[in-house]
Amino acid sequence: MSESKPRGAPYAAIALLLISLLLAARSGGLFQDITVGNKTLSKQTTPRQAYRRPTYRKYHTLQAVVREASKLNRPIFLDLYAVWCHPCKKLERETFSHPSIAKLLDKFLVVKFDIDRPVGKSIVYRYRISRFPTTLILDPQGREIERIVGYYPSRFFAAPLQATLQKRFQYNAMRAKAARSNDPTEQLAYAKRLLLRREIGPARQLFQKLQKLDPQDQKKVGAAALFGEARTYTRVNAYAQAIPLLQSFQTRHPQSKLQIDAHRLLLTCYDKVNRRQDYQKLYTLFQKRYPKANIAFD
């Protein structure tokens, strides 16, 4: 007697295929899980297929890196990480691998060192680094041009990379110019760069000063400065202090292009302080106002 296949086998195979495709899409980043109350929602995000991890060059010493950078005449992108550092892994996975950043990194000599190993420790000491992750951008001779302290999405991370490649708006030049200039636009750019370096106090003071100079956003810096001040609090996990600033932003600057970002950041703050009803209300409003937008910073 010949063997016979179960009648439901083709349908079961199709079902398994569809399930595997869905799981692959979710693991690949096509969907992002969002918790609202007791419900878990999924929202489409950038396809992970477009992401690619940096190609790190391997060297045993920083001196070897500098020699190669000098030979190639390329700036150095130096990722200082630790195996126990979750933000370090997130930075590599989500920011360095983002298409917009990966394209810029192609023009750098990209290296990384473990801060718990001797070479990494020597670099930490040389550049006086105290927080991780810290990303250094060096010129081909190993002199520091920029530093970014902590995790940032790609949209914030791009500015110092572009400044290095274009040799314009670099940190030291911006600092010198801001000290002698009263141009609010230049001071706003400098305040944002201070925040990237996690110089929270100076950044906050400058953001507050700019709000007083331009309370109605007539010079196009007041709204950004208010949003920037809120971000200074979230960078040190002071989410409760950021909430009234973001609420004020929504009422004072309803036409600002930063409204969508203010909504996103306020959602984060509500989530961090466990204000679930406020979160759900704002999330519903966000979906209605920005139906095609991701709630996370890209």
PDB file of C-alpha atoms in Angstrom:
ATOM      1  CA  MET A   1       0.000   0.000   0.000  1.00  0.00           C
ATOM      2  CA  SER A   2       1.444   3.338  -1.020  1.00  0.00           C
ATOM      3  CA  GLU A   3       1.812   6.142   1.476  1.00  0.00           C
ATOM      4  CA  SER A   4      -0.622   9.030   1.331  1.00  0.00           C
ATOM      5  CA  LYS A   5      -0.031  12.630   2.494  1.00  0.00           C
ATOM      6  CA  PRO A   6      -2.465  14.281   4.864  1.00  0.00           C
ATOM      7  CA  ARG A   7      -5.026  16.364   2.944  1.00  0.00           C
ATOM      8  CA  GLY A   8      -4.226  19.470   5.019  1.00  0.00           C
ATOM      9  CA  ALA A   9      -0.471  19.357   4.383  1.00  0.00           C
ATOM     10  CA  PRO A  10      -0.331  22.041   1.613  1.00  0.00           C
ATOM     11  CA  TYR A  11      -2.391  24.444   3.724  1.00  0.00           C
ATOM     12  CA  ALA A  12      -0.234  23.816   6.781  1.00  0.00           C
ATOM     13  CA  ALA A  13       2.917  24.471   4.746  1.00  0.00           C
ATOM     14  CA  ILE A  14       1.486  27.755   3.448  1.00  0.00           C
ATOM     15  CA  ALA A  15       0.529  28.796   6.976  1.00  0.00           C
ATOM     16  CA  LEU A  16       4.014  28.015   8.284  1.00  0.00           C
ATOM     17  CA  LEU A  17       5.554  29.988   5.427  1.00  0.00           C
ATOM     18  CA  LEU A  18       3.404  33.039   6.189  1.00  0.00           C
ATOM     19  CA  ILE A  19       4.243  32.827   9.895  1.00  0.00           C
ATOM     20  CA  SER A  20       7.983  32.548   9.172  1.00  0.00           C
ATOM     21  CA  LEU A  21       7.824  35.564   6.843  1.00  0.00           C
ATOM     22  CA  LEU A  22       6.043  37.611   9.495  1.00  0.00           C
ATOM     23  CA  LEU A  23       8.574  36.639  12.145  1.00  0.00           C
ATOM     24  CA  ALA A  24      11.430  37.469   9.795  1.00  0.00           C
ATOM     25  CA  ALA A  25       9.921  40.875   9.082  1.00  0.00           C
ATOM     26  CA  ARG A  26       9.517  41.605  12.771  1.00  0.00           C
ATOM     27  CA  SER A  27      13.041  40.506  13.660  1.00  0.00           C
ATOM     28  CA  GLY A  28      14.416  42.475  10.729  1.00  0.00           C
ATOM     29  CA  GLY A  29      12.958  45.720  11.955  1.00  0.00           C
ATOM     30  CA  LEU A  30       9.994  46.113   9.591  1.00  0.00           C
ATOM     31  CA  PHE A  31       7.783  46.546  12.621  1.00  0.00           C
ATOM     32  CA  GLN A  32       8.287  48.221  15.961  1.00  0.00           C
ATOM     33  CA  ASP A  33       6.374  47.077  19.044  1.00  0.00           C
ATOM     34  CA  ILE A  34       4.614  49.880  20.891  1.00  0.00           C
ATOM     35  CA  THR A  35       2.882  49.300  24.216  1.00  0.00           C
ATOM     36  CA  VAL A  36      -0.214  51.396  24.905  1.00  0.00           C
ATOM     37  CA  GLY A  37      -1.973  50.503  28.127  1.00  0.00           C
ATOM     38  CA  ASN A  38      -2.278  46.725  28.072  1.00  0.00           C
ATOM     39  CA  LYS A  39      -2.100  46.488  24.284  1.00  0.00           C
ATOM     40  CA  THR A  40       0.952  45.940  22.119  1.00  0.00           C
ATOM     41  CA  LEU A  41       0.768  47.596  18.740  1.00  0.00           C
ATOM     42  CA  SER A  42       3.082  47.365  15.754  1.00  0.00           C
ATOM     43  CA  LYS A  43       4.107  50.345  13.656  1.00  0.00           C
ATOM     44  CA  GLN A  44       6.045  50.145  10.406  1.00  0.00           C
ATOM     45  CA  THR A  45       9.589  51.527  10.459  1.00  0.00           C
ATOM     46  CA  THR A  46      12.548  51.727   8.107  1.00  0.00           C
ATOM     47  CA  PRO A  47      13.317  48.286   6.580  1.00  0.00           C
ATOM     48  CA  ARG A  48      16.364  46.757   8.220  1.00  0.00           C
ATOM     49  CA  GLN A  49      17.618  45.566   4.847  1.00  0.00           C
ATOM     50  CA  ALA A  50      18.831  49.118   4.227  1.00  0.00           C
ATOM     51  CA  TYR A  51      20.980  49.036   7.357  1.00  0.00           C
ATOM     52  CA  ARG A  52      24.583  47.879   7.322  1.00  0.00           C
ATOM     53  CA  ARG A  53      27.051  47.674  10.177  1.00  0.00           C
ATOM     54  CA  PRO A  54      30.281  49.654   9.898  1.00  0.00           C
ATOM     55  CA  THR A  55      33.347  47.976   8.466  1.00  0.00           C
ATOM     56  CA  TYR A  56      35.808  48.336  11.321  1.00  0.00           C
ATOM     57  CA  ARG A  57      39.514  48.265  10.548  1.00  0.00           C
ATOM     58  CA  LYS A  58      41.528  46.273  13.076  1.00  0.00           C
ATOM     59  CA  TYR A  59      44.654  47.755  14.649  1.00  0.00           C
ATOM     60  CA  HIS A  60      46.594  46.891  17.778  1.00  0.00           C
ATOM     61  CA  THR A  61      47.449  50.463  18.739  1.00  0.00           C
ATOM     62  CA  LEU A  62      46.166  53.986  18.219  1.00  0.00           C
ATOM     63  CA  GLN A  63      49.548  54.877  16.709  1.00  0.00           C
ATOM     64  CA  ALA A  64      48.923  52.351  13.950  1.00  0.00           C
ATOM     65  CA  VAL A  65      45.505  53.898  13.313  1.00  0.00           C
ATOM     66  CA  VAL A  66      47.053  57.374  13.016  1.00  0.00           C
ATOM     67  CA  ARG A  67      49.739  56.133  10.618  1.00  0.00           C
ATOM     68  CA  GLU A  68      47.124  54.615   8.351  1.00  0.00           C
ATOM     69  CA  ALA A  69      44.851  57.671   8.562  1.00  0.00           C
ATOM     70  CA  SER A  70      47.775  59.936   7.656  1.00  0.00           C
ATOM     71  CA  LYS A  71      48.621  57.712   4.724  1.00  0.00           C
ATOM     72  CA  LEU A  72      45.015  57.738   3.481  1.00  0.00           C
ATOM     73  CA  ASN A  73      44.436  61.363   4.514  1.00  0.00           C
ATOM     74  CA  ARG A  74      41.166  60.374   6.169  1.00  0.00           C
ATOM     75  CA  PRO A  75      39.639  61.493   9.461  1.00  0.00           C
ATOM     76  CA  ILE A  76      39.299  58.817  12.127  1.00  0.00           C
ATOM     77  CA  PHE A  77      35.973  57.619  13.493  1.00  0.00           C
ATOM     78  CA  LEU A  78      36.794  56.061  16.862  1.00  0.00           C
ATOM     79  CA  ASP A  79      34.115  54.037  18.644  1.00  0.00           C
ATOM     80  CA  LEU A  80      34.949  53.409  22.312  1.00  0.00           C
ATOM     81  CA  TYR A  81      32.758  50.641  23.679  1.00  0.00           C
ATOM     82  CA  ALA A  82      32.452  47.962  26.351  1.00  0.00           C
ATOM     83  CA  VAL A  83      30.890  44.528  26.116  1.00  0.00           C
ATOM     84  CA  TRP A  84      28.676  45.337  29.120  1.00  0.00           C
ATOM     85  CA  CYS A  85      27.497  48.660  27.664  1.00  0.00           C
ATOM     86  CA  HIS A  86      23.967  48.323  26.253  1.00  0.00           C
ATOM     87  CA  PRO A  87      23.863  51.852  24.723  1.00  0.00           C
ATOM     88  CA  CYS A  88      27.135  51.041  22.931  1.00  0.00           C
ATOM     89  CA  LYS A  89      25.516  48.068  21.222  1.00  0.00           C
ATOM     90  CA  LYS A  90      22.396  50.066  20.428  1.00  0.00           C
ATOM     91  CA  LEU A  91      24.510  52.836  18.923  1.00  0.00           C
ATOM     92  CA  GLU A  92      26.262  50.418  16.579  1.00  0.00           C
ATOM     93  CA  ARG A  93      23.088  48.556  15.690  1.00  0.00           C
ATOM     94  CA  GLU A  94      20.742  51.511  15.142  1.00  0.00           C
ATOM     95  CA  THR A  95      22.828  54.640  14.502  1.00  0.00           C
ATOM     96  CA  PHE A  96      26.140  53.633  12.947  1.00  0.00           C
ATOM     97  CA  SER A  97      24.273  51.138  10.737  1.00  0.00           C
ATOM     98  CA  HIS A  98      21.614  53.638   9.637  1.00  0.00           C
ATOM     99  CA  PRO A  99      21.834  54.289   5.867  1.00  0.00           C
ATOM    100  CA  SER A 100      22.479  58.023   6.305  1.00  0.00           C
ATOM    101  CA  ILE A 101      25.339  57.441   8.768  1.00  0.00           C
ATOM    102  CA  ALA A 102      26.808  54.397   7.029  1.00  0.00           C
ATOM    103  CA  LYS A 103      27.202  56.495   3.877  1.00  0.00           C
ATOM    104  CA  LEU A 104      29.150  59.163   5.783  1.00  0.00           C
ATOM    105  CA  LEU A 105      31.326  56.579   7.548  1.00  0.00           C
ATOM    106  CA  ASP A 106      32.570  55.327   4.194  1.00  0.00           C
ATOM    107  CA  LYS A 107      34.709  58.484   4.114  1.00  0.00           C
ATOM    108  CA  PHE A 108      36.331  57.825   7.520  1.00  0.00           C
ATOM    109  CA  LEU A 109      38.847  55.355   8.836  1.00  0.00           C
ATOM    110  CA  VAL A 110      36.475  53.508  11.150  1.00  0.00           C
ATOM    111  CA  VAL A 111      37.886  51.738  14.220  1.00  0.00           C
ATOM    112  CA  LYS A 112      36.739  50.680  17.654  1.00  0.00           C
ATOM    113  CA  PHE A 113      38.458  49.746  20.896  1.00  0.00           C
ATOM    114  CA  ASP A 114      37.222  47.978  23.999  1.00  0.00           C
ATOM    115  CA  ILE A 115      37.712  50.312  26.972  1.00  0.00           C
ATOM    116  CA  ASP A 116      38.377  47.370  29.287  1.00  0.00           C
ATOM    117  CA  ARG A 117      41.475  46.324  27.342  1.00  0.00           C
ATOM    118  CA  PRO A 118      44.887  47.992  27.707  1.00  0.00           C
ATOM    119  CA  VAL A 119      44.764  49.893  24.397  1.00  0.00           C
ATOM    120  CA  GLY A 120      41.247  51.110  25.088  1.00  0.00           C
ATOM    121  CA  LYS A 121      42.225  52.216  28.594  1.00  0.00           C
ATOM    122  CA  SER A 122      45.144  54.208  27.228  1.00  0.00           C
ATOM    123  CA  ILE A 123      42.850  55.990  24.765  1.00  0.00           C
ATOM    124  CA  VAL A 124      40.367  56.783  27.539  1.00  0.00           C
ATOM    125  CA  TYR A 125      43.195  58.296  29.579  1.00  0.00           C
ATOM    126  CA  ARG A 126      44.688  60.230  26.666  1.00  0.00           C
ATOM    127  CA  TYR A 127      41.414  61.907  25.667  1.00  0.00           C
ATOM    128  CA  ARG A 128      40.035  62.214  29.224  1.00  0.00           C
ATOM    129  CA  ILE A 129      36.860  60.243  28.669  1.00  0.00           C
ATOM    130  CA  SER A 130      34.552  59.567  31.598  1.00  0.00           C
ATOM    131  CA  ARG A 131      31.247  58.404  30.070  1.00  0.00           C
ATOM    132  CA  PHE A 132      30.314  55.647  27.664  1.00  0.00           C
ATOM    133  CA  PRO A 133      29.572  55.259  24.920  1.00  0.00           C
ATOM    134  CA  THR A 134      31.844  58.030  23.662  1.00  0.00           C
ATOM    135  CA  THR A 135      32.580  58.463  19.983  1.00  0.00           C
ATOM    136  CA  LEU A 136      35.626  60.480  18.980  1.00  0.00           C
ATOM    137  CA  ILE A 137      36.263  62.040  15.597  1.00  0.00           C
ATOM    138  CA  LEU A 138      39.968  62.703  15.074  1.00  0.00           C
ATOM    139  CA  ASP A 139      41.921  64.309  12.286  1.00  0.00           C
ATOM    140  CA  PRO A 140      44.478  62.145  10.413  1.00  0.00           C
ATOM    141  CA  GLN A 141      47.120  63.117  13.001  1.00  0.00           C
ATOM    142  CA  GLY A 142      44.991  61.900  15.916  1.00  0.00           C
ATOM    143  CA  ARG A 143      43.875  65.328  17.166  1.00  0.00           C
ATOM    144  CA  GLU A 144      40.325  65.518  18.451  1.00  0.00           C
ATOM    145  CA  ILE A 145      37.841  67.328  16.226  1.00  0.00           C
ATOM    146  CA  GLU A 146      34.508  66.227  17.703  1.00  0.00           C
ATOM    147  CA  ARG A 147      33.112  63.994  20.413  1.00  0.00           C
ATOM    148  CA  ILE A 148      29.649  62.598  20.940  1.00  0.00           C
ATOM    149  CA  VAL A 149      28.812  61.281  24.378  1.00  0.00           C
ATOM    150  CA  GLY A 150      25.993  58.769  24.772  1.00  0.00           C
ATOM    151  CA  TYR A 151      23.447  57.253  22.421  1.00  0.00           C
ATOM    152  CA  TYR A 152      21.851  59.429  19.753  1.00  0.00           C
ATOM    153  CA  PRO A 153      19.673  58.531  16.767  1.00  0.00           C
ATOM    154  CA  SER A 154      21.119  59.081  13.315  1.00  0.00           C
ATOM    155  CA  ARG A 155      19.430  62.447  12.746  1.00  0.00           C
ATOM    156  CA  PHE A 156      21.371  64.033  15.613  1.00  0.00           C
ATOM    157  CA  PHE A 157      24.587  62.120  14.996  1.00  0.00           C
ATOM    158  CA  ALA A 158      25.034  63.265  11.410  1.00  0.00           C
ATOM    159  CA  ALA A 159      25.944  66.917  12.137  1.00  0.00           C
ATOM    160  CA  PRO A 160      29.468  66.407  13.559  1.00  0.00           C
ATOM    161  CA  LEU A 161      30.298  63.870  10.839  1.00  0.00           C
ATOM    162  CA  GLN A 162      29.253  66.277   8.112  1.00  0.00           C
ATOM    163  CA  ALA A 163      31.093  69.127   9.838  1.00  0.00           C
ATOM    164  CA  THR A 164      34.288  67.082   9.824  1.00  0.00           C
ATOM    165  CA  LEU A 165      34.032  66.125   6.167  1.00  0.00           C
ATOM    166  CA  GLN A 166      33.116  69.640   5.043  1.00  0.00           C
ATOM    167  CA  LYS A 167      35.596  71.274   7.433  1.00  0.00           C
ATOM    168  CA  ARG A 168      32.889  73.721   8.455  1.00  0.00           C
ATOM    169  CA  PHE A 169      30.909  74.210  11.668  1.00  0.00           C
ATOM    170  CA  GLN A 170      33.386  72.169  13.691  1.00  0.00           C
ATOM    171  CA  TYR A 171      33.107  72.325  17.459  1.00  0.00           C
ATOM    172  CA  ASN A 172      36.170  74.440  18.300  1.00  0.00           C
ATOM    173  CA  ALA A 173      35.333  76.993  15.628  1.00  0.00           C
ATOM    174  CA  MET A 174      31.721  77.137  16.773  1.00  0.00           C
ATOM    175  CA  ARG A 175      32.786  77.641  20.377  1.00  0.00           C
ATOM    176  CA  ALA A 176      35.113  80.513  19.461  1.00  0.00           C
ATOM    177  CA  LYS A 177      32.514  82.136  17.256  1.00  0.00           C
ATOM    178  CA  ALA A 178      29.706  81.808  19.809  1.00  0.00           C
ATOM    179  CA  ALA A 179      31.883  83.525  22.423  1.00  0.00           C
ATOM    180  CA  ARG A 180      32.228  86.687  20.339  1.00  0.00           C
ATOM    181  CA  SER A 181      29.004  86.627  18.304  1.00  0.00           C
ATOM    182  CA  ASN A 182      25.465  87.574  19.277  1.00  0.00           C
ATOM    183  CA  ASP A 183      23.949  85.785  16.302  1.00  0.00           C
ATOM    184  CA  PRO A 184      21.159  83.637  17.838  1.00  0.00           C
ATOM    185  CA  THR A 185      21.278  81.129  14.982  1.00  0.00           C
ATOM    186  CA  GLU A 186      24.966  80.455  15.591  1.00  0.00           C
ATOM    187  CA  GLN A 187      24.404  80.219  19.334  1.00  0.00           C
ATOM    188  CA  LEU A 188      21.576  77.725  18.811  1.00  0.00           C
ATOM    189  CA  ALA A 189      23.837  75.516  16.675  1.00  0.00           C
ATOM    190  CA  TYR A 190      26.511  75.709  19.357  1.00  0.00           C
ATOM    191  CA  ALA A 191      24.029  74.782  22.102  1.00  0.00           C
ATOM    192  CA  LYS A 192      23.008  71.698  20.140  1.00  0.00           C
ATOM    193  CA  ARG A 193      26.639  70.676  19.784  1.00  0.00           C
ATOM    194  CA  LEU A 194      27.163  71.140  23.540  1.00  0.00           C
ATOM    195  CA  LEU A 195      24.273  68.766  24.125  1.00  0.00           C
ATOM    196  CA  LEU A 196      25.867  66.148  21.873  1.00  0.00           C
ATOM    197  CA  ARG A 197      28.962  66.376  24.039  1.00  0.00           C
ATOM    198  CA  ARG A 198      26.783  65.987  27.144  1.00  0.00           C
ATOM    199  CA  GLU A 199      27.802  69.375  28.471  1.00  0.00           C
ATOM    200  CA  ILE A 200      24.359  69.675  30.006  1.00  0.00           C
ATOM    201  CA  GLY A 201      24.729  72.793  32.175  1.00  0.00           C
ATOM    202  CA  PRO A 202      26.218  75.103  29.503  1.00  0.00           C
ATOM    203  CA  ALA A 203      23.757  73.804  26.891  1.00  0.00           C
ATOM    204  CA  ARG A 204      20.760  74.419  29.147  1.00  0.00           C
ATOM    205  CA  GLN A 205      21.887  77.937  30.028  1.00  0.00           C
ATOM    206  CA  LEU A 206      22.302  78.813  26.370  1.00  0.00           C
ATOM    207  CA  PHE A 207      18.927  77.335  25.434  1.00  0.00           C
ATOM    208  CA  GLN A 208      17.277  79.387  28.200  1.00  0.00           C
ATOM    209  CA  LYS A 209      19.043  82.557  27.044  1.00  0.00           C
ATOM    210  CA  LEU A 210      17.819  82.043  23.482  1.00  0.00           C
ATOM    211  CA  GLN A 211      14.234  81.585  24.647  1.00  0.00           C
ATOM    212  CA  LYS A 212      14.373  84.982  26.338  1.00  0.00           C
ATOM    213  CA  LEU A 213      15.808  86.538  23.180  1.00  0.00           C
ATOM    214  CA  ASP A 214      13.123  85.046  20.956  1.00  0.00           C
ATOM    215  CA  PRO A 215      10.032  84.085  23.006  1.00  0.00           C
ATOM    216  CA  GLN A 216       7.654  84.215  20.011  1.00  0.00           C
ATOM    217  CA  ASP A 217      10.035  82.352  17.675  1.00  0.00           C
ATOM    218  CA  GLN A 218      10.229  85.320  15.322  1.00  0.00           C
ATOM    219  CA  LYS A 219      13.930  84.648  14.749  1.00  0.00           C
ATOM    220  CA  LYS A 220      13.317  80.916  14.393  1.00  0.00           C
ATOM    221  CA  VAL A 221      15.387  79.997  17.451  1.00  0.00           C
ATOM    222  CA  GLY A 222      12.972  80.317  20.403  1.00  0.00           C
ATOM    223  CA  ALA A 223      10.981  77.165  19.710  1.00  0.00           C
ATOM    224  CA  ALA A 224      14.091  75.109  19.007  1.00  0.00           C
ATOM    225  CA  ALA A 225      15.674  76.432  22.203  1.00  0.00           C
ATOM    226  CA  LEU A 226      12.652  75.389  24.286  1.00  0.00           C
ATOM    227  CA  PHE A 227      12.743  71.938  22.736  1.00  0.00           C
ATOM    228  CA  GLY A 228      16.495  71.824  23.320  1.00  0.00           C
ATOM    229  CA  GLU A 229      16.081  72.668  27.005  1.00  0.00           C
ATOM    230  CA  ALA A 230      13.601  69.799  27.359  1.00  0.00           C
ATOM    231  CA  ARG A 231      16.146  67.479  25.778  1.00  0.00           C
ATOM    232  CA  THR A 232      18.792  68.533  28.312  1.00  0.00           C
ATOM    233  CA  TYR A 233      16.595  67.063  31.032  1.00  0.00           C
ATOM    234  CA  THR A 234      15.854  63.830  29.185  1.00  0.00           C
ATOM    235  CA  ARG A 235      19.586  63.322  28.596  1.00  0.00           C
ATOM    236  CA  VAL A 236      20.039  62.975  32.363  1.00  0.00           C
ATOM    237  CA  ASN A 237      16.816  60.961  32.837  1.00  0.00           C
ATOM    238  CA  ALA A 238      14.989  63.910  34.445  1.00  0.00           C
ATOM    239  CA  TYR A 239      11.829  63.134  32.483  1.00  0.00           C
ATOM    240  CA  ALA A 240       9.431  64.733  34.965  1.00  0.00           C
ATOM    241  CA  GLN A 241      11.216  68.089  34.556  1.00  0.00           C
ATOM    242  CA  ALA A 242      11.015  67.847  30.771  1.00  0.00           C
ATOM    243  CA  ILE A 243       7.246  67.260  30.655  1.00  0.00           C
ATOM    244  CA  PRO A 244       6.066  70.827  31.496  1.00  0.00           C
ATOM    245  CA  LEU A 245       8.537  72.250  28.975  1.00  0.00           C
ATOM    246  CA  LEU A 246       7.208  70.002  26.223  1.00  0.00           C
ATOM    247  CA  GLN A 247       3.603  70.748  27.170  1.00  0.00           C
ATOM    248  CA  SER A 248       4.430  74.453  27.005  1.00  0.00           C
ATOM    249  CA  PHE A 249       6.026  73.891  23.608  1.00  0.00           C
ATOM    250  CA  GLN A 250       2.812  72.385  22.268  1.00  0.00           C
ATOM    251  CA  THR A 251       0.730  75.401  23.261  1.00  0.00           C
ATOM    252  CA  ARG A 252       3.262  78.170  22.552  1.00  0.00           C
ATOM    253  CA  HIS A 253       4.566  76.953  19.194  1.00  0.00           C
ATOM    254  CA  PRO A 254       1.744  75.024  17.481  1.00  0.00           C
ATOM    255  CA  GLN A 255       3.070  75.808  13.973  1.00  0.00           C
ATOM    256  CA  SER A 256       6.664  74.800  14.647  1.00  0.00           C
ATOM    257  CA  LYS A 257       8.204  72.096  12.491  1.00  0.00           C
ATOM    258  CA  LEU A 258       9.449  70.573  15.737  1.00  0.00           C
ATOM    259  CA  GLN A 259       5.921  69.747  16.910  1.00  0.00           C
ATOM    260  CA  ILE A 260       6.207  66.134  15.774  1.00  0.00           C
ATOM    261  CA  ASP A 261       9.488  65.740  17.678  1.00  0.00           C
ATOM    262  CA  ALA A 262       7.959  67.373  20.751  1.00  0.00           C
ATOM    263  CA  HIS A 263       5.143  64.815  20.598  1.00  0.00           C
ATOM    264  CA  ARG A 264       7.655  61.993  20.296  1.00  0.00           C
ATOM    265  CA  LEU A 265       9.732  63.185  23.211  1.00  0.00           C
ATOM    266  CA  LEU A 266       6.681  63.799  25.375  1.00  0.00           C
ATOM    267  CA  LEU A 267       5.502  60.247  24.673  1.00  0.00           C
ATOM    268  CA  THR A 268       8.882  59.006  25.884  1.00  0.00           C
ATOM    269  CA  CYS A 269       8.627  61.106  29.046  1.00  0.00           C
ATOM    270  CA  TYR A 270       5.106  59.892  29.831  1.00  0.00           C
ATOM    271  CA  ASP A 271       6.284  56.320  29.359  1.00  0.00           C
ATOM    272  CA  LYS A 272       9.334  56.780  31.603  1.00  0.00           C
ATOM    273  CA  VAL A 273       7.321  58.255  34.487  1.00  0.00           C
ATOM    274  CA  ASN A 274       4.501  55.725  33.968  1.00  0.00           C
ATOM    275  CA  ARG A 275       1.755  58.216  33.113  1.00  0.00           C
ATOM    276  CA  ARG A 276      -0.158  55.656  31.092  1.00  0.00           C
ATOM    277  CA  GLN A 277      -3.387  57.603  30.554  1.00  0.00           C
ATOM    278  CA  ASP A 278      -1.508  60.649  29.314  1.00  0.00           C
ATOM    279  CA  TYR A 279       0.580  58.407  27.099  1.00  0.00           C
ATOM    280  CA  GLN A 280      -2.423  56.716  25.549  1.00  0.00           C
ATOM    281  CA  LYS A 281      -4.219  60.012  24.953  1.00  0.00           C
ATOM    282  CA  LEU A 282      -1.185  61.572  23.289  1.00  0.00           C
ATOM    283  CA  TYR A 283      -0.459  58.432  21.285  1.00  0.00           C
ATOM    284  CA  THR A 284      -4.008  58.502  19.865  1.00  0.00           C
ATOM    285  CA  LEU A 285      -3.548  62.161  18.964  1.00  0.00           C
ATOM    286  CA  PHE A 286      -0.168  61.400  17.384  1.00  0.00           C
ATOM    287  CA  GLN A 287      -1.647  58.679  15.180  1.00  0.00           C
ATOM    288  CA  LYS A 288      -4.431  61.000  14.065  1.00  0.00           C
ATOM    289  CA  ARG A 289      -2.144  63.955  13.366  1.00  0.00           C
ATOM    290  CA  TYR A 290       0.806  62.024  11.893  1.00  0.00           C
ATOM    291  CA  PRO A 291      -0.697  58.806  10.481  1.00  0.00           C
ATOM    292  CA  LYS A 292       2.410  57.791   8.506  1.00  0.00           C
ATOM    293  CA  ALA A 293       5.043  58.815  11.056  1.00  0.00           C
ATOM    294  CA  ASN A 294       7.157  56.663  13.338  1.00  0.00           C
ATOM    295  CA  ILE A 295       6.860  57.562  17.018  1.00  0.00           C
ATOM    296  CA  ALA A 296      10.606  57.065  17.474  1.00  0.00           C
ATOM    297  CA  PHE A 297      13.312  59.446  16.275  1.00  0.00           C
ATOM    298  CA  ASP A 298      14.723  58.217  12.944  1.00  0.00           C
TER     299      ASP A 298
END
